[in-house]
Amino acid sequence: MAFRNYILVCGGTGCESSRADQIFKNLIAECEAQGVADEVQIVKTGCFGFCEQGPIVKILPEDSFYVQVKPEDAKELVAEHIVKGREVKRLLYDKEKSAKHAQVEDIKFYQKQFRIVLRNCGFIDPENIDEYIAREGYEALEKVLFEMTPDDVIEEMKTAGLRGRGGAGFPTWMKWNFTKQAEGDVKYVVCNADEGDPGAYMDRSTLEGDPHSVLEAMTICGYTIGAHQGYIYIRAEYPLAIHRLEVAMKQAREYGLLGKDILGSGFDFDIEIRLGAGAFVCGEETALLQSIEGHRGMPTPRPPFPAVKGLWGKPTVINNVETWANVPVIITKGGKWFSQIGTADSKGTKVFALTGKVCNSGLVEVPMGTTLREIVFDIGGGIAHGKKFKAVQTGGPSGGVITERDLDTPIDYASLQRIGSMMGSGGMIVMDEDDCIVDVAKFYLNFTVDESCGKCAPCRIGGRSLCNILEKITRGSGTLEDIDRINEIGLAMKKGSLCALGQTSPNPVLSTLKYFPEEYMAHIVDKKCPSGKCKKLISFEINPAKCIGCTACARKCPVGAITGEKKQPHTINPAVCIKCGVCKETCKFGAVEIH
Amino acid sequence: MSVQNEVEFSPELMAYISEWKEKQGNLIMILHKVQEEFGYIPREAADKVSELLDVPLAKIWGVVTFYHFFKLTKPGEHNIQVCLGTACYLKGGDAIIEALHKHLGLDVGAVTDDGKFSLEAVRCIGCCGLAPVMTVSGEVFGKVTKDQVPGIIDKFN
């Protein structure tokens, strides 16, 4: 039966943590109380992507996009929108516009996006398989099982030109083909959902919003390469995604879409979940396999590649969540359709988690070839609080920074590498003038040092040494020789490390050094931190022209470093000052300045 | 070696272990379940898992210490996690840690004397749109400012 209205409530982790669940419950209760429960269907969907404005509620068929909704707003939404048919203007994203124009298509955040991977996120109830099926779900699997040979599938994937979305960008069809051709009667399919890049949550949202797309894709791959067992290796830190996967697997089994004799085709395939336990290195495929086997997650040398010798020594295909989510669409719409999206060497779309100092944080999916400027300024709405853009970091701890100069670079695998960064898994972190580039490099290195498994010396010792040098520079005791040493150690790590973690971990330092040499020099030569972040290199001073002698700062100073007569300009004793910044926050006249 | 401090595993945990016992690569899954029950991996529990699975304790300890998720000490009644992923770091995650330190006298990795709160710095919990983020007993608080910290903590006191 059709409903008069559909209310979609975002149930992604971001909105859930802003009490979306309570909004959902209140909406149900209100619809009952106001006697419209039979006419309205309320659905908790996956992430809409516009996390900055969450929690988000969308009402169909009007396509009204309500933002920053609170549980208390449920009553008004039902009474006004559902019962009386009037939009609740104060909650609309664009409050100025009339109802007709407050639609999703008009929101700039969505205009340049093109959704393949996130096609169902924010549209369907991820815990209801029927909704996935209603949007062409499992059609690809049916087509593959009954109309295509494994070679046809490989051929279709080859035509599509899909490349791995986890970082390295290896052609997916080749991975599948190698595994298919590898000898052995037992083979495995693995989904890498160990999204460890700090500042990225594409995979989490995909799994939370559309878990069946991954299950369907893995089954298709199983049929193609001749595997009957799949594993999803997922971070234990993602409880909601794990729950939705479990629900999805159960429903798929009940529908005969997973397990024995799928759809009566005689093909068997099942999937198990294996939990990660908080080790970034396990995103590296050989380490991931070690971890599934129950060992310490330490990488092993390649070759042999997993396609030949993977899980428990058997040929294994490993793809990440986003790669998988593309597969069903490629099969249903055809590789040719897919290959028309994107650029010559990078087909399709890419999902980015746009975060940091940008106005609209959120998940964005754009065709390959979109420029960074479009993402940061058109979709992301530019830099928050009127600050100046400084850089974008892509590729997380393995990537590098991109500056104003390269903002018009179209995003594809090769272009990003050419400018010293990489596609990575899709974290895109925007920095503004307040962020110290040396400090950011140190942040990433601290992370990789912490996450290094310790197996090979270049990564274990090199990372620590680089970190020490950066620490020295941010303390103001760096020397010019340190710059040479950074380059030397960085090169040795790139060449000598066993796995991608070690090989890429110097990237954040090397790329910031390349693009912001003057900022390193300011720290080393002038002993100054231009953005005022490195505490050892700054001093707080009171501008006597602005100070009115209200004594507020002196009273708040925890160490008694501020002295002065009432109604007279105060001064800070630098020998006592611990640079906590309380005085700067306290002063209402902007008299405390950082030098 | 005789085990001195025998620990009790709940019937659910025992059932889980026997369900997984014969499966390949079961160790990490079982350790997750143990941590779910105790809040951390007590040494005695590791001893018992070693016996039940017939896996050397050294191997279990190797795994437990490799992965950040497994804890070796008992967390407080309310575990506080402050995200220091990149987005949260840039938006002032460290200021939240400082505020917690001021309010509760807690250092990262420590537990308050009354066992009520423990503090953990974590890497990205995947709500970067809400940065900076902290969680208390699993409840997520987004766009936290340091002035909000005492209020958030008092809710749990």
PDB file of C-alpha atoms in Angstrom, chain A residues 61-216:
ATOM      1  CA  PRO A  61       7.031  13.409  -1.770  1.00  0.00           C
ATOM      2  CA  GLU A  62       7.653  17.123  -1.148  1.00  0.00           C
ATOM      3  CA  ASP A  63      11.360  16.401  -0.783  1.00  0.00           C
ATOM      4  CA  SER A  64      11.590  18.821   2.116  1.00  0.00           C
ATOM      5  CA  PHE A  65      15.013  18.783   3.654  1.00  0.00           C
ATOM      6  CA  TYR A  66      14.921  19.511   7.381  1.00  0.00           C
ATOM      7  CA  VAL A  67      18.185  20.076   9.178  1.00  0.00           C
ATOM      8  CA  GLN A  68      19.431  20.219  12.775  1.00  0.00           C
ATOM      9  CA  VAL A  69      16.189  18.687  13.907  1.00  0.00           C
ATOM     10  CA  LYS A  70      15.675  18.119  17.615  1.00  0.00           C
ATOM     11  CA  PRO A  71      13.534  15.413  19.193  1.00  0.00           C
ATOM     12  CA  GLU A  72      11.156  18.136  20.431  1.00  0.00           C
ATOM     13  CA  ASP A  73      10.513  19.186  16.823  1.00  0.00           C
ATOM     14  CA  ALA A  74       8.684  15.953  16.017  1.00  0.00           C
ATOM     15  CA  LYS A  75       5.337  17.268  17.162  1.00  0.00           C
ATOM     16  CA  GLU A  76       5.490  20.354  14.988  1.00  0.00           C
ATOM     17  CA  LEU A  77       6.743  18.439  11.959  1.00  0.00           C
ATOM     18  CA  VAL A  78       3.831  16.041  12.124  1.00  0.00           C
ATOM     19  CA  ALA A  79       1.208  18.666  12.968  1.00  0.00           C
ATOM     20  CA  GLU A  80       2.317  21.139  10.312  1.00  0.00           C
ATOM     21  CA  HIS A  81       3.850  19.183   7.496  1.00  0.00           C
ATOM     22  CA  ILE A  82       1.942  15.919   7.625  1.00  0.00           C
ATOM     23  CA  VAL A  83      -1.430  16.987   8.928  1.00  0.00           C
ATOM     24  CA  LYS A  84      -1.723  20.486   7.461  1.00  0.00           C
ATOM     25  CA  GLY A  85       0.627  20.139   4.540  1.00  0.00           C
ATOM     26  CA  ARG A  86       2.694  23.202   5.444  1.00  0.00           C
ATOM     27  CA  GLU A  87       6.450  22.998   5.582  1.00  0.00           C
ATOM     28  CA  VAL A  88       8.095  23.916   8.862  1.00  0.00           C
ATOM     29  CA  LYS A  89      10.168  26.761   7.517  1.00  0.00           C
ATOM     30  CA  ARG A  90      12.397  27.312  10.491  1.00  0.00           C
ATOM     31  CA  LEU A  91      13.816  23.800  10.121  1.00  0.00           C
ATOM     32  CA  LEU A  92      14.332  23.831   6.373  1.00  0.00           C
ATOM     33  CA  TYR A  93      17.890  23.994   5.157  1.00  0.00           C
ATOM     34  CA  ASP A  94      17.186  27.028   3.049  1.00  0.00           C
ATOM     35  CA  LYS A  95      14.775  29.024   5.139  1.00  0.00           C
ATOM     36  CA  GLU A  96      14.503  31.918   2.709  1.00  0.00           C
ATOM     37  CA  LYS A  97      13.116  29.951  -0.158  1.00  0.00           C
ATOM     38  CA  SER A  98       9.547  28.914  -0.703  1.00  0.00           C
ATOM     39  CA  ALA A  99       8.563  25.323  -0.248  1.00  0.00           C
ATOM     40  CA  LYS A 100       9.018  24.498  -3.888  1.00  0.00           C
ATOM     41  CA  HIS A 101      12.620  25.499  -3.874  1.00  0.00           C
ATOM     42  CA  ALA A 102      13.727  24.056  -0.599  1.00  0.00           C
ATOM     43  CA  GLN A 103      14.407  20.768  -2.295  1.00  0.00           C
ATOM     44  CA  VAL A 104      17.423  18.576  -2.167  1.00  0.00           C
ATOM     45  CA  GLU A 105      18.455  19.289  -5.767  1.00  0.00           C
ATOM     46  CA  ASP A 106      18.767  22.944  -4.937  1.00  0.00           C
ATOM     47  CA  ILE A 107      21.169  22.457  -2.096  1.00  0.00           C
ATOM     48  CA  LYS A 108      24.619  23.353  -3.277  1.00  0.00           C
ATOM     49  CA  PHE A 109      26.147  20.621  -1.200  1.00  0.00           C
ATOM     50  CA  TYR A 110      24.462  18.032  -3.412  1.00  0.00           C
ATOM     51  CA  GLN A 111      24.585  19.747  -6.804  1.00  0.00           C
ATOM     52  CA  LYS A 112      27.958  18.562  -7.989  1.00  0.00           C
ATOM     53  CA  GLN A 113      27.646  15.148  -6.462  1.00  0.00           C
ATOM     54  CA  PHE A 114      26.988  11.987  -8.389  1.00  0.00           C
ATOM     55  CA  ARG A 115      26.013   8.984  -6.367  1.00  0.00           C
ATOM     56  CA  ILE A 116      26.877   5.416  -7.279  1.00  0.00           C
ATOM     57  CA  VAL A 117      28.391   4.061  -4.092  1.00  0.00           C
ATOM     58  CA  LEU A 118      26.051   6.055  -1.873  1.00  0.00           C
ATOM     59  CA  ARG A 119      23.079   5.460  -4.194  1.00  0.00           C
ATOM     60  CA  ASN A 120      20.955   3.997  -1.429  1.00  0.00           C
ATOM     61  CA  CYS A 121      22.331   5.857   1.575  1.00  0.00           C
ATOM     62  CA  GLY A 122      19.608   8.120   2.855  1.00  0.00           C
ATOM     63  CA  PHE A 123      16.961   6.490   0.670  1.00  0.00           C
ATOM     64  CA  ILE A 124      16.347   3.056   2.100  1.00  0.00           C
ATOM     65  CA  ASP A 125      15.984   1.421   5.456  1.00  0.00           C
ATOM     66  CA  PRO A 126      19.236  -0.532   5.636  1.00  0.00           C
ATOM     67  CA  GLU A 127      17.661  -3.079   7.931  1.00  0.00           C
ATOM     68  CA  ASN A 128      14.981  -3.999   5.417  1.00  0.00           C
ATOM     69  CA  ILE A 129      16.103  -6.141   2.480  1.00  0.00           C
ATOM     70  CA  ASP A 130      12.862  -5.432   0.574  1.00  0.00           C
ATOM     71  CA  GLU A 131      13.808  -1.788   0.222  1.00  0.00           C
ATOM     72  CA  TYR A 132      17.191  -2.729  -1.222  1.00  0.00           C
ATOM     73  CA  ILE A 133      15.500  -5.135  -3.639  1.00  0.00           C
ATOM     74  CA  ALA A 134      13.003  -2.437  -4.625  1.00  0.00           C
ATOM     75  CA  ARG A 135      15.912  -0.302  -5.796  1.00  0.00           C
ATOM     76  CA  GLU A 136      17.292  -2.962  -8.155  1.00  0.00           C
ATOM     77  CA  GLY A 137      19.067  -4.764  -5.347  1.00  0.00           C
ATOM     78  CA  TYR A 138      20.246  -8.305  -6.065  1.00  0.00           C
ATOM     79  CA  GLU A 139      19.361  -7.906  -9.746  1.00  0.00           C
ATOM     80  CA  ALA A 140      23.048  -7.955 -10.534  1.00  0.00           C
ATOM     81  CA  LEU A 141      23.518 -11.199  -8.653  1.00  0.00           C
ATOM     82  CA  GLU A 142      20.618 -12.783 -10.492  1.00  0.00           C
ATOM     83  CA  LYS A 143      21.979 -11.622 -13.818  1.00  0.00           C
ATOM     84  CA  VAL A 144      25.423 -12.987 -13.039  1.00  0.00           C
ATOM     85  CA  LEU A 145      24.192 -16.356 -11.814  1.00  0.00           C
ATOM     86  CA  PHE A 146      21.852 -17.048 -14.710  1.00  0.00           C
ATOM     87  CA  GLU A 147      23.060 -15.045 -17.672  1.00  0.00           C
ATOM     88  CA  MET A 148      26.796 -14.615 -17.313  1.00  0.00           C
ATOM     89  CA  THR A 149      29.822 -16.861 -17.147  1.00  0.00           C
ATOM     90  CA  PRO A 150      32.653 -15.963 -14.788  1.00  0.00           C
ATOM     91  CA  ASP A 151      34.612 -14.784 -17.824  1.00  0.00           C
ATOM     92  CA  ASP A 152      31.754 -12.486 -18.790  1.00  0.00           C
ATOM     93  CA  VAL A 153      31.897 -10.902 -15.352  1.00  0.00           C
ATOM     94  CA  ILE A 154      35.634 -10.342 -15.604  1.00  0.00           C
ATOM     95  CA  GLU A 155      35.133  -8.851 -19.065  1.00  0.00           C
ATOM     96  CA  GLU A 156      32.424  -6.493 -17.765  1.00  0.00           C
ATOM     97  CA  MET A 157      34.654  -5.396 -14.888  1.00  0.00           C
ATOM     98  CA  LYS A 158      37.475  -4.824 -17.345  1.00  0.00           C
ATOM     99  CA  THR A 159      35.260  -2.675 -19.551  1.00  0.00           C
ATOM    100  CA  ALA A 160      34.183  -0.702 -16.494  1.00  0.00           C
ATOM    101  CA  GLY A 161      37.779   0.024 -15.530  1.00  0.00           C
ATOM    102  CA  LEU A 162      37.027   0.092 -11.807  1.00  0.00           C
ATOM    103  CA  ARG A 163      40.155   0.505  -9.682  1.00  0.00           C
ATOM    104  CA  GLY A 164      40.526  -0.289  -5.994  1.00  0.00           C
ATOM    105  CA  ARG A 165      39.221   2.471  -3.761  1.00  0.00           C
ATOM    106  CA  GLY A 166      41.279   1.510  -0.733  1.00  0.00           C
ATOM    107  CA  GLY A 167      44.424   3.375  -1.615  1.00  0.00           C
ATOM    108  CA  ALA A 168      46.656   1.850  -4.249  1.00  0.00           C
ATOM    109  CA  GLY A 169      44.109   1.867  -7.070  1.00  0.00           C
ATOM    110  CA  PHE A 170      44.870  -1.555  -8.524  1.00  0.00           C
ATOM    111  CA  PRO A 171      42.458  -2.567 -11.321  1.00  0.00           C
ATOM    112  CA  THR A 172      39.759  -4.681  -9.730  1.00  0.00           C
ATOM    113  CA  TRP A 173      39.212  -6.959 -12.725  1.00  0.00           C
ATOM    114  CA  MET A 174      42.904  -7.922 -12.688  1.00  0.00           C
ATOM    115  CA  LYS A 175      42.756  -8.862  -9.032  1.00  0.00           C
ATOM    116  CA  TRP A 176      39.719 -11.004  -9.681  1.00  0.00           C
ATOM    117  CA  ASN A 177      41.256 -12.541 -12.781  1.00  0.00           C
ATOM    118  CA  PHE A 178      44.525 -13.460 -11.052  1.00  0.00           C
ATOM    119  CA  THR A 179      42.597 -15.143  -8.276  1.00  0.00           C
ATOM    120  CA  LYS A 180      40.300 -16.890 -10.714  1.00  0.00           C
ATOM    121  CA  GLN A 181      43.275 -18.265 -12.621  1.00  0.00           C
ATOM    122  CA  ALA A 182      45.204 -19.249  -9.484  1.00  0.00           C
ATOM    123  CA  GLU A 183      45.269 -22.957  -8.818  1.00  0.00           C
ATOM    124  CA  GLY A 184      43.353 -24.410  -5.929  1.00  0.00           C
ATOM    125  CA  ASP A 185      39.827 -25.539  -5.216  1.00  0.00           C
ATOM    126  CA  VAL A 186      39.382 -23.434  -2.086  1.00  0.00           C
ATOM    127  CA  LYS A 187      39.397 -19.677  -2.592  1.00  0.00           C
ATOM    128  CA  TYR A 188      38.226 -16.756  -0.488  1.00  0.00           C
ATOM    129  CA  VAL A 189      36.641 -13.367  -0.913  1.00  0.00           C
ATOM    130  CA  VAL A 190      37.486 -10.715   1.672  1.00  0.00           C
ATOM    131  CA  CYS A 191      36.005  -7.302   2.309  1.00  0.00           C
ATOM    132  CA  ASN A 192      38.381  -4.834   3.894  1.00  0.00           C
ATOM    133  CA  ALA A 193      36.263  -2.710   6.213  1.00  0.00           C
ATOM    134  CA  ASP A 194      39.135  -1.800   8.503  1.00  0.00           C
ATOM    135  CA  GLU A 195      38.814   1.886   7.845  1.00  0.00           C
ATOM    136  CA  GLY A 196      41.654   3.139   9.970  1.00  0.00           C
ATOM    137  CA  ASP A 197      42.502   6.453   8.351  1.00  0.00           C
ATOM    138  CA  PRO A 198      41.778   9.016  11.062  1.00  0.00           C
ATOM    139  CA  GLY A 199      39.358  11.442   9.483  1.00  0.00           C
ATOM    140  CA  ALA A 200      37.609   9.108   7.077  1.00  0.00           C
ATOM    141  CA  TYR A 201      34.264   7.405   7.402  1.00  0.00           C
ATOM    142  CA  MET A 202      33.076   6.577   3.903  1.00  0.00           C
ATOM    143  CA  ASP A 203      33.105   2.846   4.447  1.00  0.00           C
ATOM    144  CA  ARG A 204      31.344   3.094   7.742  1.00  0.00           C
ATOM    145  CA  SER A 205      28.522   5.099   6.190  1.00  0.00           C
ATOM    146  CA  THR A 206      28.241   2.757   3.226  1.00  0.00           C
ATOM    147  CA  LEU A 207      27.950  -0.275   5.477  1.00  0.00           C
ATOM    148  CA  GLU A 208      25.511   1.475   7.762  1.00  0.00           C
ATOM    149  CA  GLY A 209      23.397   2.807   4.929  1.00  0.00           C
ATOM    150  CA  ASP A 210      23.544   0.034   2.358  1.00  0.00           C
ATOM    151  CA  PRO A 211      25.016  -3.212   3.708  1.00  0.00           C
ATOM    152  CA  HIS A 212      23.414  -5.420   1.055  1.00  0.00           C
ATOM    153  CA  SER A 213      25.372  -3.802  -1.759  1.00  0.00           C
ATOM    154  CA  VAL A 214      28.579  -5.205  -0.259  1.00  0.00           C
ATOM    155  CA  LEU A 215      27.092  -8.649   0.360  1.00  0.00           C
ATOM    156  CA  GLU A 216      25.774  -8.802  -3.199  1.00  0.00           C
TER     157      GLU A 216
END
